[in-house]
PDB file of C-alpha atoms in Angstrom:
ATOM      1  CA  MET Y 819      24.665 139.373 162.689  1.00 62.00           C
ATOM      2  CA  THR Y 820      24.655 135.609 163.252  1.00 78.00           C
ATOM      3  CA  ILE Y 821      27.785 133.457 163.413  1.00 85.00           C
ATOM      4  CA  LEU Y 822      26.630 131.708 160.230  1.00 88.00           C
ATOM      5  CA  ILE Y 823      26.447 134.950 158.256  1.00 89.00           C
ATOM      6  CA  GLY Y 824      29.786 136.108 159.643  1.00 89.00           C
ATOM      7  CA  GLY Y 825      31.401 132.826 158.637  1.00 91.00           C
ATOM      8  CA  PHE Y 826      29.826 133.076 155.191  1.00 93.00           C
ATOM      9  CA  VAL Y 827      31.268 136.570 154.682  1.00 92.00           C
ATOM     10  CA  ALA Y 828      34.740 135.431 155.787  1.00 91.00           C
ATOM     11  CA  ALA Y 829      34.669 132.321 153.581  1.00 93.00           C
ATOM     12  CA  MET Y 830      33.567 134.315 150.537  1.00 93.00           C
ATOM     13  CA  ALA Y 831      36.427 136.735 151.170  1.00 90.00           C
ATOM     14  CA  PHE Y 832      38.895 133.883 150.602  1.00 92.00           C
ATOM     15  CA  VAL Y 833      37.093 132.289 147.639  1.00 91.00           C
ATOM     16  CA  THR Y 834      36.532 135.540 145.757  1.00 87.00           C
ATOM     17  CA  ALA Y 835      40.061 136.847 146.434  1.00 84.00           C
ATOM     18  CA  THR Y 836      41.353 133.636 144.850  1.00 87.00           C
ATOM     19  CA  LEU Y 837      39.147 134.209 141.804  1.00 84.00           C
ATOM     20  CA  SER Y 838      40.322 137.801 141.501  1.00 75.00           C
ATOM     21  CA  GLY Y 839      43.926 136.684 141.875  1.00 74.00           C
ATOM     22  CA  VAL Y 840      43.461 134.530 138.787  1.00 77.00           C
ATOM     23  CA  PHE Y 841      41.091 136.530 136.581  1.00 71.00           C
ATOM     24  CA  GLY Y 842      41.365 140.051 137.945  1.00 61.00           C
ATOM     25  CA  MET Y 843      37.622 140.752 138.219  1.00 64.00           C
ATOM     26  CA  ALA Y 844      35.418 137.655 138.695  1.00 77.00           C
ATOM     27  CA  GLY Y 845      35.983 137.611 142.438  1.00 82.00           C
ATOM     28  CA  GLY Y 846      34.620 141.087 143.037  1.00 83.00           C
ATOM     29  CA  LEU Y 847      31.505 140.272 141.031  1.00 88.00           C
ATOM     30  CA  VAL Y 848      30.819 137.121 143.059  1.00 90.00           C
ATOM     31  CA  LEU Y 849      31.551 138.820 146.381  1.00 91.00           C
ATOM     32  CA  MET Y 850      29.177 141.726 145.742  1.00 93.00           C
ATOM     33  CA  GLY Y 851      26.302 139.383 144.959  1.00 92.00           C
ATOM     34  CA  ALA Y 852      27.048 137.192 147.972  1.00 93.00           C
ATOM     35  CA  LEU Y 853      27.128 140.166 150.327  1.00 94.00           C
ATOM     36  CA  ALA Y 854      23.909 141.601 148.874  1.00 92.00           C
ATOM     37  CA  LEU Y 855      22.163 138.328 149.740  1.00 91.00           C
ATOM     38  CA  VAL Y 856      22.920 138.590 153.471  1.00 91.00           C
ATOM     39  CA  LEU Y 857      23.491 142.307 154.179  1.00 91.00           C
ATOM     40  CA  PRO Y 858      21.570 145.565 153.595  1.00 90.00           C
ATOM     41  CA  VAL Y 859      22.605 147.132 150.277  1.00 90.00           C
ATOM     42  CA  GLN Y 860      24.528 150.061 151.759  1.00 89.00           C
ATOM     43  CA  ALA Y 861      26.368 147.793 154.208  1.00 90.00           C
ATOM     44  CA  ALA Y 862      27.141 145.382 151.347  1.00 92.00           C
ATOM     45  CA  PHE Y 863      28.787 148.225 149.402  1.00 93.00           C
ATOM     46  CA  VAL Y 864      30.988 149.180 152.353  1.00 92.00           C
ATOM     47  CA  THR Y 865      31.915 145.587 153.243  1.00 92.00           C
ATOM     48  CA  HIS Y 866      32.664 144.787 149.607  1.00 92.00           C
ATOM     49  CA  GLY Y 867      34.797 147.904 149.337  1.00 91.00           C
ATOM     50  CA  ALA Y 868      36.794 147.066 152.469  1.00 90.00           C
ATOM     51  CA  LEU Y 869      37.470 143.442 151.535  1.00 88.00           C
ATOM     52  CA  GLN Y 870      38.250 144.224 147.910  1.00 84.00           C
ATOM     53  CA  LEU Y 871      40.491 147.096 148.966  1.00 89.00           C
ATOM     54  CA  VAL Y 872      42.599 144.639 150.944  1.00 85.00           C
ATOM     55  CA  ALA Y 873      42.537 141.951 148.243  1.00 80.00           C
ATOM     56  CA  ASN Y 874      43.427 144.357 145.429  1.00 84.00           C
ATOM     57  CA  GLY Y 875      45.976 146.225 147.508  1.00 89.00           C
ATOM     58  CA  TRP Y 876      47.740 143.007 148.490  1.00 85.00           C
ATOM     59  CA  ARG Y 877      47.628 141.757 144.893  1.00 82.00           C
ATOM     60  CA  ALA Y 878      49.190 145.041 143.725  1.00 89.00           C
ATOM     61  CA  ILE Y 879      51.941 144.655 146.336  1.00 90.00           C
ATOM     62  CA  LEU Y 880      52.634 141.049 145.331  1.00 86.00           C
ATOM     63  CA  HIS Y 881      52.905 142.042 141.660  1.00 86.00           C
ATOM     64  CA  ARG Y 882      54.240 145.594 142.212  1.00 90.00           C
ATOM     65  CA  ARG Y 883      57.039 145.147 139.685  1.00 91.00           C
ATOM     66  CA  ARG Y 884      54.445 144.570 136.952  1.00 91.00           C
ATOM     67  CA  VAL Y 885      52.245 147.603 137.803  1.00 93.00           C
ATOM     68  CA  ARG Y 886      52.054 150.440 135.268  1.00 93.00           C
ATOM     69  CA  TRP Y 887      52.060 153.322 137.745  1.00 94.00           C
ATOM     70  CA  ASP Y 888      51.432 155.980 135.101  1.00 94.00           C
ATOM     71  CA  ILE Y 889      48.054 154.366 134.379  1.00 95.00           C
ATOM     72  CA  VAL Y 890      47.292 154.151 138.096  1.00 95.00           C
ATOM     73  CA  GLY Y 891      48.034 157.849 138.628  1.00 96.00           C
ATOM     74  CA  TRP Y 892      45.555 159.065 136.026  1.00 96.00           C
ATOM     75  CA  TYR Y 893      42.978 156.547 137.218  1.00 96.00           C
ATOM     76  CA  ALA Y 894      43.305 157.724 140.836  1.00 96.00           C
ATOM     77  CA  LEU Y 895      42.684 161.347 139.865  1.00 96.00           C
ATOM     78  CA  ALA Y 896      39.549 160.398 137.932  1.00 96.00           C
ATOM     79  CA  SER Y 897      38.311 158.246 140.831  1.00 95.00           C
ATOM     80  CA  LEU Y 898      38.338 161.295 143.079  1.00 95.00           C
ATOM     81  CA  VAL Y 899      36.207 163.218 140.595  1.00 95.00           C
ATOM     82  CA  ALA Y 900      33.723 160.324 140.257  1.00 94.00           C
ATOM     83  CA  ALA Y 901      33.438 159.886 144.029  1.00 93.00           C
ATOM     84  CA  LEU Y 902      32.633 163.566 144.518  1.00 93.00           C
ATOM     85  CA  ALA Y 903      29.960 163.429 141.809  1.00 91.00           C
ATOM     86  CA  VAL Y 904      28.214 160.315 143.150  1.00 89.00           C
ATOM     87  CA  SER Y 905      28.334 161.561 146.747  1.00 88.00           C
ATOM     88  CA  LEU Y 906      26.431 164.664 145.676  1.00 88.00           C
ATOM     89  CA  LEU Y 907      23.717 162.486 144.084  1.00 85.00           C
ATOM     90  CA  ALA Y 908      23.327 160.402 147.283  1.00 76.00           C
ATOM     91  CA  PHE Y 909      22.208 157.376 145.222  1.00 79.00           C
ATOM     92  CA  THR Y 910      21.781 153.902 146.736  1.00 84.00           C
ATOM     93  CA  PRO Y 911      20.182 151.181 144.546  1.00 88.00           C
ATOM     94  CA  SER Y 912      17.497 148.869 145.879  1.00 90.00           C
ATOM     95  CA  ARG Y 913      18.353 145.148 146.112  1.00 92.00           C
ATOM     96  CA  PRO Y 914      16.431 144.221 142.889  1.00 94.00           C
ATOM     97  CA  VAL Y 915      18.076 147.073 140.971  1.00 94.00           C
ATOM     98  CA  LEU Y 916      21.482 146.099 142.348  1.00 93.00           C
ATOM     99  CA  PHE Y 917      21.160 142.517 141.099  1.00 95.00           C
ATOM    100  CA  LEU Y 918      19.901 143.787 137.740  1.00 95.00           C
ATOM    101  CA  LEU Y 919      22.971 145.997 137.364  1.00 93.00           C
ATOM    102  CA  LEU Y 920      25.257 143.199 138.562  1.00 93.00           C
ATOM    103  CA  GLY Y 921      23.737 140.919 135.935  1.00 93.00           C
ATOM    104  CA  LEU Y 922      24.128 143.396 133.082  1.00 93.00           C
ATOM    105  CA  VAL Y 923      27.702 144.500 133.785  1.00 89.00           C
ATOM    106  CA  PRO Y 924      29.371 141.199 132.666  1.00 86.00           C
ATOM    107  CA  PHE Y 925      27.877 141.483 129.175  1.00 88.00           C
ATOM    108  CA  LEU Y 926      30.208 144.400 128.501  1.00 84.00           C
ATOM    109  CA  THR Y 927      32.881 141.757 127.881  1.00 78.00           C
ATOM    110  CA  TRP Y 928      31.053 140.702 124.703  1.00 81.00           C
ATOM    111  CA  LEU Y 929      31.259 144.054 122.963  1.00 78.00           C
ATOM    112  CA  PRO Y 930      32.970 143.421 119.586  1.00 76.00           C
ATOM    113  CA  GLN Y 931      36.617 144.446 119.715  1.00 67.00           C
ATOM    114  CA  ARG Y 932      36.207 146.346 116.444  1.00 71.00           C
ATOM    115  CA  TRP Y 933      33.906 148.733 118.344  1.00 71.00           C
ATOM    116  CA  ILE Y 934      36.535 149.328 120.989  1.00 71.00           C
ATOM    117  CA  ASN Y 935      39.511 151.563 120.417  1.00 77.00           C
ATOM    118  CA  LEU Y 936      40.535 152.082 124.033  1.00 83.00           C
ATOM    119  CA  ASP Y 937      43.923 151.617 125.637  1.00 87.00           C
ATOM    120  CA  ALA Y 938      44.559 152.473 129.283  1.00 90.00           C
ATOM    121  CA  ALA Y 939      48.226 153.001 128.443  1.00 89.00           C
ATOM    122  CA  HIS Y 940      47.263 156.403 126.983  1.00 92.00           C
ATOM    123  CA  PRO Y 941      46.821 159.052 129.727  1.00 93.00           C
ATOM    124  CA  PRO Y 942      43.481 160.516 128.511  1.00 93.00           C
ATOM    125  CA  GLN Y 943      41.959 157.040 128.271  1.00 93.00           C
ATOM    126  CA  ALA Y 944      43.379 156.060 131.652  1.00 94.00           C
ATOM    127  CA  PHE Y 945      41.557 159.091 133.081  1.00 96.00           C
ATOM    128  CA  VAL Y 946      38.313 158.145 131.315  1.00 95.00           C
ATOM    129  CA  SER Y 947      38.621 154.604 132.661  1.00 94.00           C
ATOM    130  CA  GLY Y 948      38.920 155.926 136.211  1.00 95.00           C
ATOM    131  CA  LEU Y 949      35.918 158.186 135.749  1.00 95.00           C
ATOM    132  CA  THR Y 950      33.601 155.591 134.209  1.00 94.00           C
ATOM    133  CA  VAL Y 951      34.766 152.523 136.129  1.00 93.00           C
ATOM    134  CA  THR Y 952      34.628 154.211 139.521  1.00 94.00           C
ATOM    135  CA  GLY Y 953      31.236 155.709 138.651  1.00 93.00           C
ATOM    136  CA  LEU Y 954      29.857 152.274 137.762  1.00 93.00           C
ATOM    137  CA  ASN Y 955      31.509 150.766 140.831  1.00 92.00           C
ATOM    138  CA  LEU Y 956      29.656 153.262 143.014  1.00 93.00           C
ATOM    139  CA  THR Y 957      26.275 152.489 141.442  1.00 90.00           C
ATOM    140  CA  ALA Y 958      26.392 148.786 140.501  1.00 89.00           C
ATOM    141  CA  GLY Y 959      28.921 147.674 143.117  1.00 88.00           C
ATOM    142  CA  VAL Y 960      31.381 146.241 140.569  1.00 88.00           C
ATOM    143  CA  ALA Y 961      32.859 147.353 137.276  1.00 87.00           C
ATOM    144  CA  GLY Y 962      35.501 144.779 136.376  1.00 80.00           C
ATOM    145  CA  PRO Y 963      34.179 144.063 132.867  1.00 81.00           C
ATOM    146  CA  LEU Y 964      34.134 147.784 132.048  1.00 87.00           C
ATOM    147  CA  LEU Y 965      37.685 148.149 133.341  1.00 88.00           C
ATOM    148  CA  ASP Y 966      38.693 145.180 131.208  1.00 82.00           C
ATOM    149  CA  ILE Y 967      37.583 147.027 128.057  1.00 84.00           C
ATOM    150  CA  PHE Y 968      40.373 149.536 128.621  1.00 88.00           C
ATOM    151  CA  PHE Y 969      42.937 146.715 128.691  1.00 83.00           C
ATOM    152  CA  VAL Y 970      41.731 144.691 125.688  1.00 73.00           C
ATOM    153  CA  ARG Y 971      44.078 146.421 123.247  1.00 74.00           C
ATOM    154  CA  THR Y 972      47.042 146.999 125.539  1.00 80.00           C
ATOM    155  CA  GLU Y 973      50.352 145.271 124.950  1.00 82.00           C
ATOM    156  CA  LEU Y 974      50.554 144.248 128.619  1.00 84.00           C
ATOM    157  CA  THR Y 975      51.022 140.625 129.692  1.00 83.00           C
ATOM    158  CA  ARG Y 976      48.483 138.845 131.912  1.00 77.00           C
ATOM    159  CA  HIS Y 977      50.632 139.590 134.979  1.00 82.00           C
ATOM    160  CA  ALA Y 978      50.837 143.292 134.147  1.00 88.00           C
ATOM    161  CA  ILE Y 979      47.090 143.447 133.466  1.00 86.00           C
ATOM    162  CA  VAL Y 980      46.179 141.838 136.786  1.00 81.00           C
ATOM    163  CA  ALA Y 981      48.717 143.937 138.705  1.00 89.00           C
ATOM    164  CA  THR Y 982      47.720 147.272 137.155  1.00 93.00           C
ATOM    165  CA  LYS Y 983      44.005 146.604 137.456  1.00 90.00           C
ATOM    166  CA  ALA Y 984      44.487 145.666 141.102  1.00 88.00           C
ATOM    167  CA  ALA Y 985      46.293 148.928 141.814  1.00 94.00           C
ATOM    168  CA  THR Y 986      43.588 150.997 140.116  1.00 94.00           C
ATOM    169  CA  GLN Y 987      40.832 149.224 142.017  1.00 91.00           C
ATOM    170  CA  VAL Y 988      42.367 150.246 145.335  1.00 93.00           C
ATOM    171  CA  PHE Y 989      41.131 153.750 144.572  1.00 93.00           C
ATOM    172  CA  ALA Y 990      37.732 152.603 143.266  1.00 91.00           C
ATOM    173  CA  HIS Y 991      37.034 150.618 146.425  1.00 92.00           C
ATOM    174  CA  LEU Y 992      38.366 153.362 148.666  1.00 93.00           C
ATOM    175  CA  ALA Y 993      35.838 155.683 147.035  1.00 93.00           C
ATOM    176  CA  LYS Y 994      33.101 153.130 147.748  1.00 92.00           C
ATOM    177  CA  ILE Y 995      34.031 152.947 151.423  1.00 92.00           C
ATOM    178  CA  VAL Y 996      34.005 156.729 151.807  1.00 91.00           C
ATOM    179  CA  VAL Y 997      30.819 157.428 149.824  1.00 91.00           C
ATOM    180  CA  TYR Y 998      28.699 154.691 151.447  1.00 91.00           C
ATOM    181  CA  GLY Y 999      30.523 154.214 154.741  1.00 87.00           C
ATOM    182  CA  ALA Y1000      30.601 157.797 155.948  1.00 81.00           C
ATOM    183  CA  PRO Y1001      26.779 158.078 156.279  1.00 79.00           C
ATOM    184  CA  LEU Y1002      26.576 154.696 158.063  1.00 76.00           C
ATOM    185  CA  LEU Y1003      29.282 155.556 160.566  1.00 72.00           C
ATOM    186  CA  ALA Y1004      27.840 159.027 161.092  1.00 69.00           C
ATOM    187  CA  ALA Y1005      24.498 157.481 161.942  1.00 64.00           C
ATOM    188  CA  GLY Y1006      25.731 154.595 164.101  1.00 61.00           C
ATOM    189  CA  GLY Y1007      29.256 155.544 164.975  1.00 47.00           C
ATOM    190  CA  ARG Y1008      30.401 151.937 165.176  1.00 52.00           C
ATOM    191  CA  ALA Y1009      30.763 148.658 163.262  1.00 48.00           C
ATOM    192  CA  GLY Y1010      27.469 146.843 163.172  1.00 50.00           C
ATOM    193  CA  ALA Y1011      25.566 150.029 162.490  1.00 52.00           C
ATOM    194  CA  GLY Y1012      23.363 149.872 159.422  1.00 61.00           C
ATOM    195  CA  GLY Y1013      24.034 146.156 159.040  1.00 77.00           C
ATOM    196  CA  LEU Y1014      27.833 146.385 158.845  1.00 82.00           C
ATOM    197  CA  PRO Y1015      29.631 143.228 160.042  1.00 85.00           C
ATOM    198  CA  PRO Y1016      31.293 143.584 163.476  1.00 85.00           C
ATOM    199  CA  TRP Y1017      35.075 143.971 163.603  1.00 85.00           C
ATOM    200  CA  PRO Y1018      35.843 140.260 164.336  1.00 90.00           C
ATOM    201  CA  VAL Y1019      34.383 139.367 160.931  1.00 91.00           C
ATOM    202  CA  PHE Y1020      36.693 141.848 159.228  1.00 90.00           C
ATOM    203  CA  ALA Y1021      39.607 140.643 161.379  1.00 91.00           C
ATOM    204  CA  LEU Y1022      39.061 137.121 160.011  1.00 92.00           C
ATOM    205  CA  ALA Y1023      38.101 138.046 156.462  1.00 91.00           C
ATOM    206  CA  ILE Y1024      41.056 140.355 155.782  1.00 88.00           C
ATOM    207  CA  PRO Y1025      43.845 137.751 156.229  1.00 91.00           C
ATOM    208  CA  LEU Y1026      41.687 135.258 154.323  1.00 91.00           C
ATOM    209  CA  SER Y1027      41.505 137.771 151.448  1.00 85.00           C
ATOM    210  CA  MET Y1028      45.277 138.050 151.483  1.00 84.00           C
ATOM    211  CA  ALA Y1029      45.653 134.265 151.513  1.00 88.00           C
ATOM    212  CA  GLY Y1030      43.209 133.921 148.622  1.00 87.00           C
ATOM    213  CA  THR Y1031      45.125 136.537 146.649  1.00 80.00           C
ATOM    214  CA  PHE Y1032      48.343 134.558 147.113  1.00 84.00           C
ATOM    215  CA  ALA Y1033      46.631 131.311 146.072  1.00 87.00           C
ATOM    216  CA  GLY Y1034      45.192 132.983 142.986  1.00 83.00           C
ATOM    217  CA  GLY Y1035      48.637 134.206 141.981  1.00 77.00           C
ATOM    218  CA  LEU Y1036      49.959 130.643 142.038  1.00 82.00           C
ATOM    219  CA  ILE Y1037      47.146 129.538 139.713  1.00 81.00           C
ATOM    220  CA  LEU Y1038      47.741 132.525 137.409  1.00 74.00           C
ATOM    221  CA  ASP Y1039      51.360 131.449 136.920  1.00 76.00           C
ATOM    222  CA  ARG Y1040      50.142 128.166 135.407  1.00 75.00           C
ATOM    223  CA  MET Y1041      47.829 129.760 132.826  1.00 67.00           C
ATOM    224  CA  SER Y1042      48.595 130.995 129.337  1.00 66.00           C
ATOM    225  CA  ASP Y1043      47.574 134.481 128.152  1.00 62.00           C
ATOM    226  CA  VAL Y1044      45.066 132.929 125.718  1.00 56.00           C
ATOM    227  CA  ASN Y1045      43.312 130.789 128.331  1.00 60.00           C
ATOM    228  CA  PHE Y1046      43.346 133.714 130.760  1.00 62.00           C
ATOM    229  CA  LYS Y1047      41.297 135.944 128.456  1.00 63.00           C
ATOM    230  CA  ARG Y1048      38.974 133.146 127.263  1.00 68.00           C
ATOM    231  CA  TRP Y1049      38.020 131.854 130.709  1.00 73.00           C
ATOM    232  CA  THR Y1050      37.526 135.344 132.147  1.00 73.00           C
ATOM    233  CA  ARG Y1051      34.774 136.162 129.652  1.00 77.00           C
ATOM    234  CA  TRP Y1052      32.813 132.943 130.124  1.00 83.00           C
ATOM    235  CA  ILE Y1053      33.043 132.932 133.908  1.00 82.00           C
ATOM    236  CA  VAL Y1054      31.769 136.485 134.391  1.00 83.00           C
ATOM    237  CA  THR Y1055      28.988 135.921 131.829  1.00 88.00           C
ATOM    238  CA  GLY Y1056      27.741 132.873 133.726  1.00 90.00           C
ATOM    239  CA  ILE Y1057      27.733 134.858 136.952  1.00 90.00           C
ATOM    240  CA  GLY Y1058      25.821 137.652 135.237  1.00 92.00           C
ATOM    241  CA  VAL Y1059      23.083 135.274 134.079  1.00 95.00           C
ATOM    242  CA  LEU Y1060      22.609 134.032 137.653  1.00 93.00           C
ATOM    243  CA  TYR Y1061      22.271 137.611 138.881  1.00 95.00           C
ATOM    244  CA  LEU Y1062      19.680 138.429 136.227  1.00 96.00           C
ATOM    245  CA  VAL Y1063      17.624 135.433 137.383  1.00 96.00           C
ATOM    246  CA  GLN Y1064      17.869 136.672 140.972  1.00 95.00           C
ATOM    247  CA  ALA Y1065      16.824 140.172 139.900  1.00 95.00           C
ATOM    248  CA  ALA Y1066      13.771 138.767 138.111  1.00 96.00           C
ATOM    249  CA  ARG Y1067      12.791 136.878 141.265  1.00 94.00           C
ATOM    250  CA  LEU Y1068      13.115 139.992 143.413  1.00 94.00           C
ATOM    251  CA  PHE Y1069      11.122 142.172 141.013  1.00 94.00           C
ATOM    252  CA  ALA Y1070       8.400 139.490 140.865  1.00 93.00           C
ATOM    253  CA  ARG Y1071       7.783 139.580 144.619  1.00 84.00           C
TER     254      ARG Y1071
END
């Protein structure tokens, strides 16, 4: 890995953690695409999982008083089930397929609310969210827009939404690290194997993720609940369109 690529990964860790600190999901979507541009797909999954695990975990700690832990508990149980299922399938998407999936995921935010009768505050639906969101996370790399569907009808404030989603995503990204990282480490036994960034990159990117999370929280405090929901939809849709263009280019080669 070149110094330029390592610096790019570290810089994106800060930028995308800031985005996630504000909108709760846009950062992960951007980071996955950025990593897929410079790393092998399997290594991108593991790196994304590690950086997002730190960013989401730190965000959950910062906003721990707003977390709905009952939702997190049911989600965590479902994440374990999803991880076991995907690990048995041993599925890794190609780079064109990955960008196609990344491009399609954001359009879930445009499903009419009258079609959606989901609320993560109810235990059965919290379990379903963990099962489906973690499953999509393990195949497309991100699943923020799908997770958001389970929070559309909740009575939670923007702070509670961001905090609870962050706590749930700790388990989704942990599953990603285990499912995709275990085969890489078994084959190479060290960082750098299979295209994984060496440890100095992680050592720099992790505190940058934490700093970006803090910066995003400051921005979140200045937003209203209405603007929060409006901007989230348009930002992730724009990112999705860019990924669909990239997928078309890759398939055309």
